[in-house]
XYZ file of C-alpha atoms in Angstrom:
671
model
C 153.430 89.041 171.915
C 149.802 87.876 172.107
C 147.557 86.811 169.207
C 146.989 90.422 168.107
C 150.452 90.407 166.523
C 148.736 88.901 163.461
C 146.046 91.605 163.265
C 145.648 94.142 160.446
C 144.236 96.908 162.646
C 146.790 99.414 163.991
C 144.665 99.683 167.136
C 144.882 95.953 167.773
C 148.591 95.941 166.976
C 149.092 98.586 169.677
C 147.964 95.923 172.181
C 150.016 93.061 170.744
C 152.667 93.288 173.474
C 150.250 93.623 176.399
C 150.521 90.861 179.012
C 146.763 90.380 178.500
C 146.196 87.316 176.303
C 144.086 89.253 173.784
C 142.260 87.471 170.983
C 140.649 88.844 167.853
C 136.896 88.369 167.484
C 136.025 85.212 165.550
C 133.428 82.433 165.649
C 136.215 80.070 166.681
C 136.944 82.123 169.813
C 133.290 81.886 170.854
C 133.417 78.120 170.370
C 136.530 77.987 172.565
C 134.791 80.047 175.250
C 131.796 77.718 175.256
C 134.027 74.660 175.376
C 135.988 76.056 178.322
C 132.918 77.703 179.891
C 134.767 80.999 180.261
C 133.205 84.444 180.156
C 134.115 86.838 177.360
C 135.651 90.215 178.135
C 135.146 92.313 175.014
C 137.157 95.545 175.014
C 136.356 97.930 172.165
C 138.188 101.106 171.130
C 140.027 102.787 168.297
C 143.502 104.093 167.602
C 142.808 107.812 168.064
C 140.933 107.382 171.370
C 142.701 109.153 174.260
C 140.995 107.308 177.129
C 141.555 103.983 175.372
C 145.283 104.647 175.648
C 144.931 105.727 179.277
C 143.168 102.508 180.239
C 145.709 100.447 178.340
C 148.544 102.117 180.238
C 146.881 101.787 183.645
C 145.317 98.329 183.249
C 146.179 96.304 180.167
C 149.941 96.798 180.466
C 149.841 95.866 184.137
C 150.932 92.309 184.967
C 148.673 92.045 188.019
C 145.582 93.100 186.056
C 146.496 90.925 183.094
C 146.837 87.868 185.306
C 143.271 88.293 186.589
C 141.869 88.921 183.113
C 143.629 85.875 181.686
C 142.640 83.614 184.580
C 138.900 84.214 184.517
C 138.069 85.474 181.030
C 138.785 85.168 177.343
C 139.839 88.754 176.558
C 138.860 89.970 173.080
C 140.072 93.239 171.569
C 137.931 94.913 168.890
C 138.702 97.889 166.669
C 135.317 99.590 166.470
C 136.228 101.130 163.121
C 137.033 97.784 161.502
C 134.142 95.957 163.193
C 131.384 98.518 163.783
C 128.859 95.663 163.726
C 130.302 94.225 166.941
C 130.628 97.680 168.458
C 126.952 98.427 167.715
C 125.712 95.356 169.574
C 127.718 95.985 172.732
C 127.197 99.746 172.595
C 123.432 99.150 172.551
C 123.874 96.754 175.459
C 125.813 99.375 177.424
C 123.018 101.876 176.820
C 120.439 99.388 178.092
C 122.507 98.505 181.171
C 123.872 101.929 182.167
C 121.953 104.472 180.045
C 125.310 105.694 178.791
C 128.186 104.449 176.708
C 131.411 105.531 175.056
C 134.953 104.395 174.353
C 136.788 102.513 175.585
C 133.825 100.154 175.821
C 134.328 97.123 178.044
C 131.601 94.503 177.879
C 131.286 91.201 179.733
C 129.393 88.412 178.000
C 128.461 84.780 178.359
C 130.504 82.297 176.329
C 127.885 82.544 173.531
C 128.454 86.319 173.271
C 125.328 87.569 175.077
C 126.283 90.610 177.221
C 125.295 91.075 180.856
C 127.460 94.013 181.966
C 129.224 96.872 180.182
C 131.012 100.086 181.040
C 133.561 102.515 179.680
C 136.816 103.680 181.260
C 137.823 102.127 184.588
C 140.919 103.029 186.629
C 143.012 100.099 187.822
C 141.528 99.677 191.310
C 137.929 99.747 190.054
C 138.766 97.438 187.159
C 140.345 94.825 189.410
C 137.355 94.974 191.734
C 134.918 94.462 188.842
C 136.940 91.573 187.409
C 137.078 89.740 190.733
C 133.402 90.356 191.530
C 132.121 89.135 188.151
C 134.348 86.052 188.301
C 133.071 85.279 191.805
C 129.395 85.644 190.864
C 129.842 83.459 187.789
C 131.567 80.753 189.858
C 129.056 80.786 192.726
C 125.707 81.854 191.221
C 125.928 81.659 187.430
C 122.122 81.726 187.186
C 122.169 85.398 188.186
C 124.430 86.285 185.273
C 122.375 84.072 182.953
C 119.192 85.892 183.975
C 120.753 89.299 183.400
C 122.018 88.211 179.974
C 118.496 87.020 179.098
C 117.064 90.416 180.045
C 119.672 92.319 178.044
C 119.158 90.068 175.004
C 115.408 90.617 175.195
C 116.025 94.349 175.427
C 118.264 94.287 172.350
C 115.583 92.440 170.374
C 112.857 94.830 171.542
C 114.828 97.866 170.375
C 113.936 96.893 166.811
C 110.503 95.350 167.454
C 109.205 98.428 169.281
C 110.847 100.986 167.056
C 110.254 99.937 163.464
C 106.587 99.419 162.763
C 105.788 100.089 159.127
C 102.391 101.579 158.424
C 100.314 99.555 155.976
C 99.118 102.651 154.169
C 99.230 102.755 150.383
C 100.583 106.290 150.281
C 103.341 107.958 152.247
C 103.075 111.350 153.870
C 105.870 113.046 151.924
C 104.303 116.450 151.308
C 105.762 119.937 151.478
C 103.606 120.717 154.516
C 104.756 117.569 156.316
C 108.419 118.299 155.541
C 108.088 121.867 156.782
C 106.080 120.852 159.834
C 108.750 118.399 160.994
C 111.703 120.596 160.084
C 110.518 123.859 161.619
C 111.446 122.681 165.115
C 115.158 122.607 164.257
C 115.791 125.797 166.238
C 115.081 124.056 169.565
C 118.488 122.389 169.319
C 120.693 125.261 168.159
C 123.013 127.502 170.147
C 122.462 130.781 168.304
C 125.282 132.535 170.138
C 128.223 130.147 169.797
C 126.897 127.823 167.099
C 126.428 124.076 167.218
C 123.967 122.419 169.571
C 122.949 123.640 173.010
C 125.375 121.432 174.876
C 128.964 120.587 175.569
C 130.876 118.763 174.294
C 130.128 120.069 170.804
C 130.416 117.839 167.749
C 130.325 119.195 164.187
C 127.436 116.842 163.191
C 127.508 117.785 159.473
C 124.283 115.939 158.570
C 122.203 118.372 160.650
C 123.659 121.497 159.067
C 123.390 119.964 155.595
C 119.699 119.457 156.293
C 119.362 123.084 157.410
C 120.856 124.280 154.127
C 118.359 122.173 152.192
C 115.541 123.362 154.487
C 116.315 127.039 153.934
C 116.485 126.423 150.173
C 113.046 124.805 150.106
C 111.255 126.947 152.705
C 113.225 130.197 152.445
C 113.951 130.036 156.188
C 116.721 132.643 156.490
C 117.352 131.752 160.143
C 118.386 128.229 159.106
C 121.068 129.635 156.819
C 122.257 132.096 159.463
C 122.482 129.366 162.114
C 124.570 127.201 159.784
C 126.860 130.082 158.834
C 127.343 131.025 162.480
C 128.267 127.451 163.376
C 130.772 127.120 160.544
C 132.270 130.556 161.231
C 132.728 129.793 164.935
C 134.213 126.373 164.206
C 136.719 127.850 161.736
C 137.701 130.526 164.253
C 137.786 128.066 167.148
C 140.346 125.671 168.515
C 138.586 122.693 166.932
C 140.053 123.944 163.635
C 143.810 123.612 163.136
C 144.858 127.167 162.233
C 148.308 126.016 161.141
C 147.821 122.668 159.425
C 144.153 122.734 158.423
C 141.519 120.159 159.264
C 139.159 119.759 162.200
C 139.428 117.817 165.441
C 136.669 115.368 166.338
C 134.864 117.653 168.801
C 135.262 120.481 171.310
C 134.928 119.747 175.014
C 133.399 123.186 175.731
C 130.536 125.266 174.322
C 132.852 127.794 172.604
C 134.621 125.387 170.183
C 137.834 126.386 171.988
C 139.330 123.211 173.474
C 139.348 120.281 171.043
C 139.558 116.601 171.732
C 142.629 116.620 169.538
C 142.112 113.468 167.481
C 141.449 114.107 163.786
C 139.186 111.723 161.895
C 138.948 111.268 158.136
C 135.160 111.009 158.247
C 134.716 114.360 160.023
C 136.965 116.216 157.635
C 135.470 114.586 154.545
C 131.953 115.609 155.571
C 132.996 119.105 156.602
C 134.555 119.664 153.177
C 131.135 118.866 151.678
C 129.288 121.064 154.162
C 131.608 124.026 153.647
C 131.337 123.574 149.874
C 127.540 123.780 150.081
C 127.802 126.862 152.303
C 130.292 128.453 149.905
C 127.915 127.933 146.985
C 125.278 129.881 148.906
C 127.409 132.644 150.407
C 130.743 132.862 148.520
C 132.392 133.547 151.889
C 136.170 133.524 151.599
C 136.708 131.751 154.936
C 134.868 128.668 153.639
C 137.016 128.577 150.518
C 140.195 128.859 152.575
C 139.068 126.200 155.077
C 138.161 123.775 152.274
C 141.564 124.236 150.667
C 143.438 123.923 153.974
C 141.470 120.834 155.019
C 142.161 119.074 151.727
C 145.823 120.023 152.074
C 145.854 118.548 155.595
C 144.272 115.307 154.376
C 146.793 115.046 151.543
C 149.775 115.797 153.784
C 148.875 113.698 156.812
C 146.416 110.965 155.773
C 147.174 110.066 152.160
C 148.581 106.595 151.548
C 151.699 106.193 149.448
C 149.887 105.063 146.316
C 146.218 105.960 146.761
C 143.524 105.904 149.385
C 143.479 107.696 152.740
C 144.206 106.635 156.293
C 141.636 106.763 159.070
C 142.827 109.175 161.748
C 145.505 110.969 163.717
C 145.891 110.257 167.413
C 144.957 112.845 170.032
C 148.183 112.056 171.893
C 151.854 112.420 171.139
C 154.672 111.535 173.529
C 151.974 110.179 175.846
C 150.307 113.572 176.264
C 147.018 114.747 174.808
C 147.331 117.704 172.441
C 151.073 118.161 172.980
C 151.753 118.520 169.257
C 149.277 121.383 168.852
C 149.663 123.745 171.832
C 152.101 126.600 172.513
C 153.720 128.464 175.359
C 153.822 132.234 174.906
C 157.622 132.134 174.979
C 157.675 129.664 172.060
C 155.551 132.010 169.982
C 157.765 134.984 170.809
C 160.913 133.071 169.896
C 159.523 131.808 166.578
C 157.935 135.019 165.287
C 159.271 138.464 164.499
C 157.786 141.497 166.274
C 155.056 142.430 163.786
C 153.974 138.794 163.372
C 153.754 138.260 167.112
C 151.870 141.536 167.583
C 149.166 140.369 165.197
C 149.018 136.871 166.716
C 148.935 138.270 170.240
C 145.695 140.092 169.491
C 144.174 137.653 167.013
C 144.722 134.594 169.247
C 144.653 136.544 172.566
C 148.068 135.328 173.668
C 148.683 135.936 177.362
C 151.121 134.961 180.094
C 148.587 132.599 181.689
C 147.526 130.903 178.473
C 144.032 129.656 177.648
C 144.509 125.983 178.498
C 146.417 123.777 180.935
C 149.776 124.828 182.418
C 149.818 128.232 180.731
C 149.611 126.749 177.219
C 147.710 128.175 174.282
C 145.304 126.525 171.904
C 145.208 128.748 168.833
C 141.675 130.124 168.854
C 140.703 133.342 167.044
C 139.304 135.849 169.528
C 139.257 138.914 167.290
C 138.394 139.517 163.683
C 141.434 140.387 161.615
C 139.788 143.728 160.777
C 139.728 144.617 164.477
C 143.370 143.560 164.848
C 144.410 145.835 161.969
C 142.495 148.749 163.458
C 143.932 148.182 166.915
C 147.520 148.055 165.595
C 146.871 150.946 163.176
C 147.988 148.924 160.150
C 146.258 148.076 156.897
C 144.189 144.934 156.414
C 146.760 143.732 153.900
C 149.566 144.131 156.445
C 147.562 142.356 159.159
C 146.591 139.433 156.915
C 150.104 139.100 155.539
C 151.655 139.112 159.017
C 149.146 136.492 160.193
C 149.827 134.291 157.150
C 153.616 134.537 157.631
C 153.223 133.743 161.333
C 151.100 130.679 160.602
C 153.615 129.402 158.054
C 156.507 129.836 160.505
C 154.621 128.172 163.335
C 153.616 125.254 161.135
C 157.252 124.757 160.100
C 158.367 124.918 163.723
C 155.597 122.544 164.813
C 156.661 119.988 162.220
C 159.907 119.571 164.161
C 157.910 118.089 167.029
C 157.047 114.416 167.363
C 153.796 113.960 165.480
C 150.748 112.064 166.718
C 150.566 108.517 165.418
C 148.434 107.715 162.381
C 145.919 104.887 162.118
C 146.960 103.716 158.676
C 144.113 101.383 157.828
C 141.944 102.532 154.924
C 138.182 102.164 155.349
C 135.850 102.047 152.375
C 133.024 104.042 153.961
C 135.266 106.889 155.108
C 137.174 107.047 151.834
C 133.842 107.133 149.997
C 132.805 110.120 152.115
C 136.014 111.793 150.984
C 135.194 111.071 147.327
C 131.943 112.969 147.898
C 133.899 115.724 149.634
C 136.226 116.094 146.643
C 133.226 116.214 144.284
C 131.529 118.912 146.348
C 134.769 120.902 146.649
C 135.238 120.737 142.885
C 131.699 121.907 142.223
C 132.037 124.840 144.624
C 135.553 126.000 143.754
C 135.914 124.696 140.163
C 139.383 123.371 140.948
C 140.185 120.662 138.386
C 142.593 119.068 140.841
C 139.656 118.233 143.113
C 137.703 116.600 140.283
C 140.719 114.415 139.514
C 141.115 113.508 143.192
C 137.505 112.331 143.279
C 137.985 110.220 140.141
C 141.281 108.729 141.308
C 139.963 107.805 144.744
C 136.746 106.324 143.332
C 138.804 104.227 140.896
C 141.065 103.079 143.728
C 138.074 101.873 145.755
C 136.514 100.074 142.788
C 139.758 98.339 141.830
C 140.922 97.361 145.324
C 137.796 96.992 147.463
C 135.257 95.494 145.023
C 135.918 91.904 143.950
C 135.005 90.138 140.705
C 131.606 89.198 142.145
C 130.884 92.844 143.038
C 131.223 92.111 146.750
C 132.606 95.039 148.683
C 135.236 94.931 151.424
C 135.515 97.335 154.338
C 139.239 97.659 154.930
C 142.484 97.896 153.008
C 145.930 97.595 154.589
C 149.224 96.187 153.360
C 147.676 95.820 149.881
C 145.010 93.507 151.262
C 141.272 93.699 151.932
C 140.057 91.226 154.557
C 136.700 92.214 156.114
C 133.361 92.001 154.290
C 131.718 95.366 153.792
C 128.940 96.657 156.013
C 125.937 98.727 154.965
C 127.739 102.066 155.353
C 130.522 100.857 153.041
C 127.983 100.065 150.334
C 125.781 103.120 150.942
C 128.566 105.717 151.004
C 130.370 104.233 147.998
C 127.150 104.132 145.955
C 126.521 107.766 146.908
C 130.071 108.710 145.916
C 129.846 106.957 142.548
C 126.584 108.736 141.726
C 128.321 112.016 142.511
C 131.384 111.168 140.408
C 129.090 110.368 137.501
C 127.592 113.855 137.750
C 130.990 115.546 137.343
C 132.222 113.213 134.591
C 129.150 111.836 132.772
C 131.079 108.542 132.605
C 128.269 105.964 132.701
C 130.482 103.230 134.204
C 130.325 104.977 137.608
C 126.530 105.025 137.549
C 126.371 101.406 136.391
C 128.705 100.343 139.207
C 126.516 102.232 141.689
C 123.471 100.326 140.429
C 125.290 96.980 140.643
C 126.332 97.649 144.250
C 122.789 98.774 145.078
C 121.413 95.492 143.732
C 123.970 93.619 145.867
C 122.874 95.630 148.897
C 119.224 94.762 148.340
C 120.127 91.095 148.039
C 122.415 90.933 151.078
C 121.118 93.536 153.553
C 117.420 94.309 152.989
C 115.097 92.933 155.664
C 111.830 92.645 153.759
C 109.800 92.180 156.927
C 111.077 95.290 158.704
C 111.484 97.334 155.539
C 115.013 98.466 156.370
C 118.557 97.331 155.610
C 120.428 95.464 158.326
C 123.875 96.786 159.138
C 125.566 93.399 158.703
C 124.889 91.359 155.585
C 122.798 88.195 155.835
C 125.684 85.958 154.779
C 127.999 86.965 157.639
C 128.400 85.134 160.929
C 125.457 86.141 163.089
C 125.960 88.221 166.201
C 123.746 88.074 169.281
C 121.360 90.672 167.844
C 120.516 92.209 164.487
C 121.165 95.907 164.150
C 119.710 98.535 161.833
C 121.664 101.766 161.555
C 118.965 104.415 161.249
C 120.113 107.306 163.448
C 122.155 110.112 161.966
C 125.072 110.844 164.211
C 128.612 112.078 163.560
C 128.276 109.941 160.429
C 124.918 109.861 158.602
C 122.662 106.832 158.897
C 123.599 104.246 156.283
C 119.901 103.437 155.846
C 119.070 107.083 155.144
C 121.931 107.395 152.647
C 120.791 104.184 150.964
C 117.264 105.586 150.735
C 118.585 108.648 148.915
C 120.753 106.467 146.658
C 117.772 104.341 145.634
C 115.683 107.460 145.052
C 118.327 108.747 142.633
C 118.941 105.393 140.955
C 115.203 104.905 140.497
C 115.149 108.128 138.471
C 118.311 107.411 136.509
C 117.333 103.873 135.495
C 113.533 104.231 135.632
C 113.307 101.420 138.212
C 110.090 101.655 140.235
C 111.368 98.743 142.353
C 113.905 101.054 144.003
C 111.265 103.692 144.739
C 109.020 101.057 146.324
C 111.827 100.022 148.689
C 112.370 103.657 149.676
C 108.649 104.073 150.348
C 108.709 101.090 152.719
C 111.831 102.413 154.430
C 110.196 105.759 155.078
C 107.052 104.057 156.360
C 109.150 102.002 158.805
C 110.428 105.301 160.209
C 107.011 106.970 160.555
C 107.201 107.029 164.350
C 110.604 108.743 164.122
C 109.063 111.538 162.052
C 106.512 112.427 164.718
C 109.017 114.744 166.405
C 112.050 116.519 165.013
C 115.470 115.366 166.150
C 118.960 115.924 164.713
C 119.100 112.121 164.423
C 116.670 112.216 161.466
C 118.506 114.979 159.563
C 119.569 112.763 156.653
C 116.107 111.186 156.477
C 114.568 114.636 156.167
C 116.872 115.395 153.248
C 115.437 112.298 151.573
C 111.941 113.529 152.394
C 112.885 116.879 150.880
C 113.612 115.177 147.562
C 110.511 112.991 147.717
C 108.120 115.770 148.642
C 109.437 118.255 146.098
C 110.018 115.956 143.137
C 113.732 116.280 142.536
C 114.621 117.967 139.247
C 116.457 116.028 136.560
C 118.765 117.971 134.273
C 120.033 116.447 131.043
C 122.965 118.255 129.428
C 124.048 117.050 126.014
C 126.580 117.876 123.322
C 130.305 118.469 123.101
C 130.109 121.215 125.703
C 127.971 119.226 128.138
C 130.522 118.899 130.932
C 131.513 122.578 130.993
C 127.822 123.584 131.086
C 127.315 121.146 133.961
C 130.323 122.615 135.761
C 128.773 126.080 135.560
C 125.402 124.906 136.862
C 126.980 122.903 139.660
C 128.608 126.013 141.092
C 125.136 126.881 142.375
C 123.520 125.332 145.444
C 120.721 123.217 143.949
C 120.036 120.406 146.455
C 117.061 118.941 144.578
C 118.841 118.557 141.234
C 120.212 115.404 139.579
C 122.491 115.711 136.532
C 123.033 113.442 133.567
C 124.517 114.079 130.165
C 127.201 113.641 127.584
C 127.213 112.672 123.924
C 125.628 109.229 124.266
C 121.982 108.355 124.799
C 122.857 105.805 127.510
C 120.046 106.695 129.941
C 116.309 106.965 129.347
C 116.344 110.684 130.125
C 118.936 111.272 127.393
C 116.970 109.553 124.605
C 116.396 111.882 121.672
C 118.251 114.756 123.300
C 121.746 114.463 121.799
C 122.133 116.899 118.889
C 125.226 116.739 116.719
C 125.557 120.485 116.363
C 124.374 121.810 119.751
C 125.047 121.631 123.469
C 121.730 121.944 125.276
C 120.355 121.918 128.820
C 117.039 120.161 129.452
C 115.375 120.921 132.799
C 112.887 118.148 133.575
C 110.254 118.244 136.317
C 107.822 115.404 137.060
C 109.193 113.532 134.031
C 108.329 116.447 131.751
C 111.144 118.444 130.148
C 110.924 122.172 129.554
C 112.157 123.789 126.350
C 115.916 123.167 125.993
C 118.322 126.066 126.372
C 122.015 126.749 125.967
C 121.901 129.526 128.591
C 122.973 128.907 132.188
C 120.837 131.832 133.397
C 117.758 130.507 131.601
C 118.334 127.011 133.008
C 118.618 128.434 136.526
C 115.423 130.376 135.972
C 113.640 127.189 134.883
C 114.956 125.300 137.920
C 113.813 127.900 140.416
C 110.399 128.677 138.910
């Protein structure tokens, strides 16, 4: 066993019995490297990564390869999910060096941590060649490597210097026309036939579609709604969605959403619950309701910890083979199902002798609408749907007899906070009290176990222990979640905790000079470059989420200081707003609130929560809610009546005449 035997990360523990003398990242390891004048070999991955496992099998478990790595380098293993700050630095370096990056990420660095070469997956022969060549160059002409490291370090610094240049204007350009002008180019990126973006592989990218829903609400762009619906419909019908167990895989390798990269991530599923809930509010489509329910059931069955909190992911592989748990031979389907069930599945999933994937296997992927199946088989819709449901239940039961993919059982604050928001959104859309309670329970778990007595937040929780200081996304997503929980409970302690964590974030992360929050807090051990997470990707930008949090908290607590910070953040991103990109989707949602003066709704009286529940069934992306029986916020002062439950719709800090009618309140909101 190497030093990783003491790690908390399941990914690192997977490498604990490699012959490679792996170390965990620490300042002490860098000091050792400098003392011994040995290069660092920093290998970064995560537990659900298929090609990470392939490279481990081919290289890191090989004695010959390990001997070379140990002789010339100090090998460091990093779980990118536990230490995204380290991953960000070396991922940026890989982009500078090769114009591409991914996982596994293998970076070579000087003893002080400055990178000079990086790549992704390497087969054994190539890896050995690279190891020997780098060791030779460092022994014979170390100045060459030093010069390259200097260039890469300069490039990493210039990423921020060139990109974030705040305008010194006194006013920000957050107008309706500006919002619409930027957003109207969204269609350049969308595949209107198969949904998603115009490329393969296809990732869900929930932040983009969430923006489109807000955009259609504000501008009445019907195409934006249709594009979002088409994407969700095709994903739910596709192989990226688990038709038996619920939940979504990380991405599809093709343009049709057919063949998934089979790993399942908590963060994807949490965000997709929210997205489908928003879409359901707008459309009331049954398939969104069913997918929300099935996805939550999947998360509860496969990712829920014994007491509380949720694990990070399920592996793509089982028994050393990608997707083995999920795919079917035609003969297996025939043996498991009765005749009428198989007949429906044969048409619905287009089951054939040759299969639709490797070696004649089938990925369950809906090719026909159930209405067409019923018509083709000359049976009723009820019979077709019932046969399909019975078939899915039988296949799920049969599949559960297989060896399941391994689970990465660390619990991450940021991802669990996204799930809190997902539960809130699911409750609002479906009015299922169980989902409200799940949101409350999970939020309480995070507060109790991941926030210490000094209101410092931790990132990870495993074996009843938190050990890594929180990063900006941990703070941003938890603050967002607590604001949402407040709106479905009117319990002021959640809002107060959100404010406290926001104040901590400003103190520990805000770079006053740049106008943005750094990803790693100022008190942590410094890395070779400072990073600012501003791009929306498969997870929204933590800076953009923080900007929205501060916008909301500024309104709740009447704190102009928060609004001023947001204004500077948006100014720092002015160059990013010159052209539309999916990577500014979350920022544009913030701009939507700023340019349209978000509406504050105060609901008071004994019936306040049930009135709020009714309003929250509607898609109202510019609305903030507060309420209850106590005047514990400025907006609630003078509004609590002992004998009435009333709704106050307030625009531009002016409240309209109160009403006890949901329809009247909706009319006031929309007019």
